[in-house]
Amino acid sequence: MKIDDETSLELGLRLQSQFVSTEADRDGDGSFESQNDFNIRRARVKFRGNYGAWATAYVQGDFEELGGTSADMRIIDAYVLLKPHKLAWLYFGLNMAPAIRQNVTSSGAFMALDRPAIAYKALTWGGRAKYAFTNTTFGDSNAKLNSAARAPVRDLGATLFGNYSVTPKVHLKYYLGVYDGVQAAGADALRLTGRAQVNFFDPETGYYNDGTYLGEKRTIGVGGSYDRQNMVALDQATGSKVDYELFSVDAFGEVPLPVGVVTAEAGYVNLDLGGGETLARAAATPVALGNASRAQGDGFFAQAGYLLKNFQPWVNYEQWSSDATDDRGSFKAYRAGVNYFLKGHGAKVVAGFERFDPDVPLSASQDKIDSFVVGVYLDY
């Protein structure tokens, strides 16, 4: 909507409605039973105000109905973007830290229905893993660095972002950020995050990447991120302050073929929380959080899809190895599904099956969880 010659306002909507069939310990007795639910995975309203070519204000609200959460709207993005040069865009406010490529993959453009579990190992995502296509947190792997029902995911701070084409077929982009992070140790330390990425053939110029470009790009991208904050929590046993450190590397490729389009992505994540046991939040009586050794460790995921006309079948595998001596927090996940595009990422029907297989059984009678999800996703 044009306001004047220099100012305009844009409105966007994103709705992801799902039916989820999974297994859950409904009464806490260790026996897992079938659970079938309809839910709203994401319902977002986006406002963007443009002030000439040099400044943008962006606010996004999100309604998310998940177990353990209230069904209400909250603000998840709120920043001012200053654009003095394509090599130096400054995001100032509440925004996504680029700790892992999948953290800065748009939720409106997934290939494998949602993010892999290990995308949630990043600091403000809670230092955890999720299953049932990220609808349920895996308790053994949860550091609880954000112990509220909803981890904030975004972070308050500033990010410097830029793009540069070295040649017509070699393109660079970078992110450098400083944020509030998590301050559960009774100390004030800032979070520092950096990411660099190189693309060959076509560039991925945006702050956010797509999980699949549906054949609109021919690109191969390689990237890496480093994320650190000191004194994020306490070690409950010793009272010492615990530091957080995460690094990740990733590769992405999309190649249009004479018939169809192939898309593939892989990523590796390593998380270090000091190797202790129970973490705690500073208070008169410290509040217990999650277990550091079970949450930390390393893992990877790989996924691939093939687009033929409007159909895109895909497969995904991931694995996480915790540092716990008894392997608690370690898991494997197997996923497969299909997307049917009615109008690109703007309107699609998605479906997927997941088998989540923890190394240590969830209970004496339950060693793995099978989930099926079907959803209708709209975005404009």
PDB file of C-alpha atoms in Angstrom, residues 126-295:
ATOM      1  CA  GLY A 126      16.605 -23.900  23.863  1.00  0.00           C
ATOM      2  CA  GLY A 127      19.617 -26.153  23.225  1.00  0.00           C
ATOM      3  CA  ARG A 128      17.278 -29.080  22.543  1.00  0.00           C
ATOM      4  CA  ALA A 129      15.967 -31.439  19.851  1.00  0.00           C
ATOM      5  CA  LYS A 130      12.392 -32.032  18.690  1.00  0.00           C
ATOM      6  CA  TYR A 131      10.508 -34.877  17.018  1.00  0.00           C
ATOM      7  CA  ALA A 132       7.123 -35.486  15.349  1.00  0.00           C
ATOM      8  CA  PHE A 133       8.207 -32.943  12.736  1.00  0.00           C
ATOM      9  CA  THR A 134       9.252 -30.481  15.493  1.00  0.00           C
ATOM     10  CA  ASN A 135       5.924 -30.653  17.286  1.00  0.00           C
ATOM     11  CA  THR A 136       7.332 -32.321  20.450  1.00  0.00           C
ATOM     12  CA  THR A 137      10.508 -31.659  22.460  1.00  0.00           C
ATOM     13  CA  PHE A 138      12.749 -34.672  23.189  1.00  0.00           C
ATOM     14  CA  GLY A 139      13.197 -34.375  26.949  1.00  0.00           C
ATOM     15  CA  ASP A 140      16.510 -36.244  27.282  1.00  0.00           C
ATOM     16  CA  SER A 141      18.156 -33.885  24.777  1.00  0.00           C
ATOM     17  CA  ASN A 142      16.830 -30.640  26.245  1.00  0.00           C
ATOM     18  CA  ALA A 143      19.247 -28.232  27.977  1.00  0.00           C
ATOM     19  CA  LYS A 144      16.248 -26.031  28.882  1.00  0.00           C
ATOM     20  CA  LEU A 145      18.310 -22.893  28.338  1.00  0.00           C
ATOM     21  CA  ASN A 146      14.993 -21.293  27.546  1.00  0.00           C
ATOM     22  CA  SER A 147      12.751 -23.113  29.981  1.00  0.00           C
ATOM     23  CA  ALA A 148       9.459 -21.406  29.126  1.00  0.00           C
ATOM     24  CA  ALA A 149       6.874 -23.401  27.162  1.00  0.00           C
ATOM     25  CA  ARG A 150       7.846 -21.350  24.122  1.00  0.00           C
ATOM     26  CA  ALA A 151      11.511 -20.651  23.514  1.00  0.00           C
ATOM     27  CA  PRO A 152      11.839 -17.158  22.020  1.00  0.00           C
ATOM     28  CA  VAL A 153      13.914 -18.461  19.033  1.00  0.00           C
ATOM     29  CA  ARG A 154      14.734 -14.909  17.863  1.00  0.00           C
ATOM     30  CA  ASP A 155      17.131 -12.730  19.828  1.00  0.00           C
ATOM     31  CA  LEU A 156      17.384  -9.031  20.659  1.00  0.00           C
ATOM     32  CA  GLY A 157      20.446  -7.391  19.174  1.00  0.00           C
ATOM     33  CA  ALA A 158      22.047  -6.178  15.972  1.00  0.00           C
ATOM     34  CA  THR A 159      23.126  -8.063  12.853  1.00  0.00           C
ATOM     35  CA  LEU A 160      25.348  -6.772  10.056  1.00  0.00           C
ATOM     36  CA  PHE A 161      24.558  -8.549   6.785  1.00  0.00           C
ATOM     37  CA  GLY A 162      25.909  -8.218   3.265  1.00  0.00           C
ATOM     38  CA  ASN A 163      26.251  -9.753  -0.212  1.00  0.00           C
ATOM     39  CA  TYR A 164      28.982  -9.536  -2.819  1.00  0.00           C
ATOM     40  CA  SER A 165      29.350 -11.209  -6.225  1.00  0.00           C
ATOM     41  CA  VAL A 166      33.015 -11.984  -6.862  1.00  0.00           C
ATOM     42  CA  THR A 167      32.203 -13.097 -10.410  1.00  0.00           C
ATOM     43  CA  PRO A 168      28.903 -13.719 -12.196  1.00  0.00           C
ATOM     44  CA  LYS A 169      29.052 -17.304 -10.842  1.00  0.00           C
ATOM     45  CA  VAL A 170      30.680 -16.862  -7.414  1.00  0.00           C
ATOM     46  CA  HIS A 171      28.746 -15.077  -4.679  1.00  0.00           C
ATOM     47  CA  LEU A 172      29.494 -14.377  -1.018  1.00  0.00           C
ATOM     48  CA  LYS A 173      27.327 -13.349   1.897  1.00  0.00           C
ATOM     49  CA  TYR A 174      28.023 -12.860   5.584  1.00  0.00           C
ATOM     50  CA  TYR A 175      26.281 -12.261   8.909  1.00  0.00           C
ATOM     51  CA  LEU A 176      27.851 -10.763  12.046  1.00  0.00           C
ATOM     52  CA  GLY A 177      25.646 -10.384  15.099  1.00  0.00           C
ATOM     53  CA  VAL A 178      25.703  -9.392  18.758  1.00  0.00           C
ATOM     54  CA  TYR A 179      22.670 -10.233  20.932  1.00  0.00           C
ATOM     55  CA  ASP A 180      21.362 -10.470  24.497  1.00  0.00           C
ATOM     56  CA  GLY A 181      21.255 -14.274  24.306  1.00  0.00           C
ATOM     57  CA  VAL A 182      20.515 -16.251  27.490  1.00  0.00           C
ATOM     58  CA  GLN A 183      21.571 -14.806  30.836  1.00  0.00           C
ATOM     59  CA  ALA A 184      20.669 -17.457  33.404  1.00  0.00           C
ATOM     60  CA  ALA A 185      23.940 -17.367  35.371  1.00  0.00           C
ATOM     61  CA  GLY A 186      23.362 -14.064  37.134  1.00  0.00           C
ATOM     62  CA  ALA A 187      25.984 -12.454  34.891  1.00  0.00           C
ATOM     63  CA  ASP A 188      25.825 -10.097  31.918  1.00  0.00           C
ATOM     64  CA  ALA A 189      27.538 -11.397  28.787  1.00  0.00           C
ATOM     65  CA  LEU A 190      26.597 -10.845  25.160  1.00  0.00           C
ATOM     66  CA  ARG A 191      26.071 -13.483  22.490  1.00  0.00           C
ATOM     67  CA  LEU A 192      28.293 -13.301  19.389  1.00  0.00           C
ATOM     68  CA  THR A 193      27.267 -15.025  16.149  1.00  0.00           C
ATOM     69  CA  GLY A 194      28.882 -15.110  12.731  1.00  0.00           C
ATOM     70  CA  ARG A 195      28.074 -16.876   9.477  1.00  0.00           C
ATOM     71  CA  ALA A 196      29.680 -16.940   6.031  1.00  0.00           C
ATOM     72  CA  GLN A 197      28.364 -18.553   2.863  1.00  0.00           C
ATOM     73  CA  VAL A 198      29.559 -18.927  -0.730  1.00  0.00           C
ATOM     74  CA  ASN A 199      27.290 -19.839  -3.645  1.00  0.00           C
ATOM     75  CA  PHE A 200      28.254 -20.973  -7.109  1.00  0.00           C
ATOM     76  CA  PHE A 201      26.129 -20.279 -10.200  1.00  0.00           C
ATOM     77  CA  ASP A 202      23.054 -18.419  -8.833  1.00  0.00           C
ATOM     78  CA  PRO A 203      23.270 -16.442  -5.549  1.00  0.00           C
ATOM     79  CA  GLU A 204      21.075 -16.779  -2.465  1.00  0.00           C
ATOM     80  CA  THR A 205      20.949 -13.070  -1.728  1.00  0.00           C
ATOM     81  CA  GLY A 206      18.375 -12.905   1.059  1.00  0.00           C
ATOM     82  CA  TYR A 207      18.871 -12.973   4.819  1.00  0.00           C
ATOM     83  CA  TYR A 208      16.700 -16.088   4.743  1.00  0.00           C
ATOM     84  CA  ASN A 209      17.306 -19.018   2.404  1.00  0.00           C
ATOM     85  CA  ASP A 210      14.706 -21.369   0.917  1.00  0.00           C
ATOM     86  CA  GLY A 211      14.648 -25.098   1.570  1.00  0.00           C
ATOM     87  CA  THR A 212      13.891 -25.553  -2.122  1.00  0.00           C
ATOM     88  CA  TYR A 213      13.663 -22.987  -4.924  1.00  0.00           C
ATOM     89  CA  LEU A 214      11.417 -25.197  -7.090  1.00  0.00           C
ATOM     90  CA  GLY A 215      13.822 -24.972 -10.011  1.00  0.00           C
ATOM     91  CA  GLU A 216      14.037 -21.187 -10.049  1.00  0.00           C
ATOM     92  CA  LYS A 217      17.746 -21.348  -9.123  1.00  0.00           C
ATOM     93  CA  ARG A 218      20.737 -23.411 -10.118  1.00  0.00           C
ATOM     94  CA  THR A 219      22.999 -23.079  -7.111  1.00  0.00           C
ATOM     95  CA  ILE A 220      25.491 -24.870  -4.901  1.00  0.00           C
ATOM     96  CA  GLY A 221      26.093 -23.255  -1.526  1.00  0.00           C
ATOM     97  CA  VAL A 222      28.568 -23.994   1.259  1.00  0.00           C
ATOM     98  CA  GLY A 223      28.426 -22.212   4.604  1.00  0.00           C
ATOM     99  CA  GLY A 224      29.503 -22.215   8.207  1.00  0.00           C
ATOM    100  CA  SER A 225      28.374 -20.556  11.449  1.00  0.00           C
ATOM    101  CA  TYR A 226      29.879 -19.916  14.877  1.00  0.00           C
ATOM    102  CA  ASP A 227      27.779 -18.992  17.904  1.00  0.00           C
ATOM    103  CA  ARG A 228      29.103 -18.251  21.414  1.00  0.00           C
ATOM    104  CA  GLN A 229      28.041 -16.775  24.720  1.00  0.00           C
ATOM    105  CA  ASN A 230      29.822 -16.998  28.064  1.00  0.00           C
ATOM    106  CA  MET A 231      28.057 -17.526  31.367  1.00  0.00           C
ATOM    107  CA  VAL A 232      24.659 -18.665  30.066  1.00  0.00           C
ATOM    108  CA  ALA A 233      23.807 -20.798  33.116  1.00  0.00           C
ATOM    109  CA  LEU A 234      25.224 -22.385  36.275  1.00  0.00           C
ATOM    110  CA  ASP A 235      26.485 -25.901  36.898  1.00  0.00           C
ATOM    111  CA  GLN A 236      24.127 -27.021  39.664  1.00  0.00           C
ATOM    112  CA  ALA A 237      26.720 -29.246  41.351  1.00  0.00           C
ATOM    113  CA  THR A 238      29.641 -26.806  41.444  1.00  0.00           C
ATOM    114  CA  GLY A 239      27.962 -23.407  41.101  1.00  0.00           C
ATOM    115  CA  SER A 240      30.416 -22.488  38.341  1.00  0.00           C
ATOM    116  CA  LYS A 241      29.259 -20.513  35.318  1.00  0.00           C
ATOM    117  CA  VAL A 242      28.704 -22.476  32.116  1.00  0.00           C
ATOM    118  CA  ASP A 243      29.635 -21.207  28.637  1.00  0.00           C
ATOM    119  CA  TYR A 244      27.792 -22.015  25.403  1.00  0.00           C
ATOM    120  CA  GLU A 245      29.547 -22.665  22.097  1.00  0.00           C
ATOM    121  CA  LEU A 246      28.100 -23.998  18.839  1.00  0.00           C
ATOM    122  CA  PHE A 247      29.512 -24.322  15.357  1.00  0.00           C
ATOM    123  CA  SER A 248      27.936 -25.688  12.208  1.00  0.00           C
ATOM    124  CA  VAL A 249      28.814 -26.338   8.575  1.00  0.00           C
ATOM    125  CA  ASP A 250      26.391 -26.982   5.753  1.00  0.00           C
ATOM    126  CA  ALA A 251      26.006 -27.583   2.042  1.00  0.00           C
ATOM    127  CA  PHE A 252      23.019 -26.963  -0.222  1.00  0.00           C
ATOM    128  CA  GLY A 253      22.429 -27.647  -3.882  1.00  0.00           C
ATOM    129  CA  GLU A 254      19.604 -27.286  -6.370  1.00  0.00           C
ATOM    130  CA  VAL A 255      20.001 -28.334  -9.987  1.00  0.00           C
ATOM    131  CA  PRO A 256      17.264 -28.195 -12.641  1.00  0.00           C
ATOM    132  CA  LEU A 257      17.480 -31.231 -14.934  1.00  0.00           C
ATOM    133  CA  PRO A 258      16.001 -31.776 -18.400  1.00  0.00           C
ATOM    134  CA  VAL A 259      13.135 -33.435 -16.523  1.00  0.00           C
ATOM    135  CA  GLY A 260      12.532 -32.283 -12.969  1.00  0.00           C
ATOM    136  CA  VAL A 261      14.649 -30.589 -10.291  1.00  0.00           C
ATOM    137  CA  VAL A 262      16.969 -32.159  -7.710  1.00  0.00           C
ATOM    138  CA  THR A 263      17.447 -30.464  -4.319  1.00  0.00           C
ATOM    139  CA  ALA A 264      19.806 -31.693  -1.596  1.00  0.00           C
ATOM    140  CA  GLU A 265      21.066 -30.328   1.717  1.00  0.00           C
ATOM    141  CA  ALA A 266      23.289 -31.552   4.536  1.00  0.00           C
ATOM    142  CA  GLY A 267      24.460 -29.979   7.779  1.00  0.00           C
ATOM    143  CA  TYR A 268      26.656 -30.737  10.785  1.00  0.00           C
ATOM    144  CA  VAL A 269      26.210 -29.197  14.264  1.00  0.00           C
ATOM    145  CA  ASN A 270      28.487 -29.346  17.319  1.00  0.00           C
ATOM    146  CA  LEU A 271      27.287 -28.032  20.704  1.00  0.00           C
ATOM    147  CA  ASP A 272      29.459 -27.561  23.814  1.00  0.00           C
ATOM    148  CA  LEU A 273      27.959 -26.719  27.225  1.00  0.00           C
ATOM    149  CA  GLY A 274      30.997 -27.533  29.328  1.00  0.00           C
ATOM    150  CA  GLY A 275      30.345 -31.250  29.755  1.00  0.00           C
ATOM    151  CA  GLY A 276      28.816 -31.054  33.234  1.00  0.00           C
ATOM    152  CA  GLU A 277      25.550 -32.496  34.480  1.00  0.00           C
ATOM    153  CA  THR A 278      22.456 -30.533  35.573  1.00  0.00           C
ATOM    154  CA  LEU A 279      22.368 -26.869  34.573  1.00  0.00           C
ATOM    155  CA  ALA A 280      20.687 -24.266  36.776  1.00  0.00           C
ATOM    156  CA  ARG A 281      19.288 -20.754  36.591  1.00  0.00           C
ATOM    157  CA  ALA A 282      20.702 -18.334  39.157  1.00  0.00           C
ATOM    158  CA  ALA A 283      18.276 -17.474  41.958  1.00  0.00           C
ATOM    159  CA  ALA A 284      18.200 -17.411  45.760  1.00  0.00           C
ATOM    160  CA  THR A 285      17.634 -21.144  45.354  1.00  0.00           C
ATOM    161  CA  PRO A 286      19.008 -22.059  41.898  1.00  0.00           C
ATOM    162  CA  VAL A 287      16.360 -23.466  39.548  1.00  0.00           C
ATOM    163  CA  ALA A 288      17.316 -26.748  37.852  1.00  0.00           C
ATOM    164  CA  LEU A 289      17.349 -26.756  34.041  1.00  0.00           C
ATOM    165  CA  GLY A 290      18.401 -29.587  31.716  1.00  0.00           C
ATOM    166  CA  ASN A 291      21.394 -31.901  31.654  1.00  0.00           C
ATOM    167  CA  ALA A 292      24.426 -30.453  29.848  1.00  0.00           C
ATOM    168  CA  SER A 293      26.067 -33.749  28.831  1.00  0.00           C
ATOM    169  CA  ARG A 294      22.825 -35.157  27.442  1.00  0.00           C
ATOM    170  CA  ALA A 295      22.082 -31.979  25.478  1.00  0.00           C
TER     171      ALA A 295
END
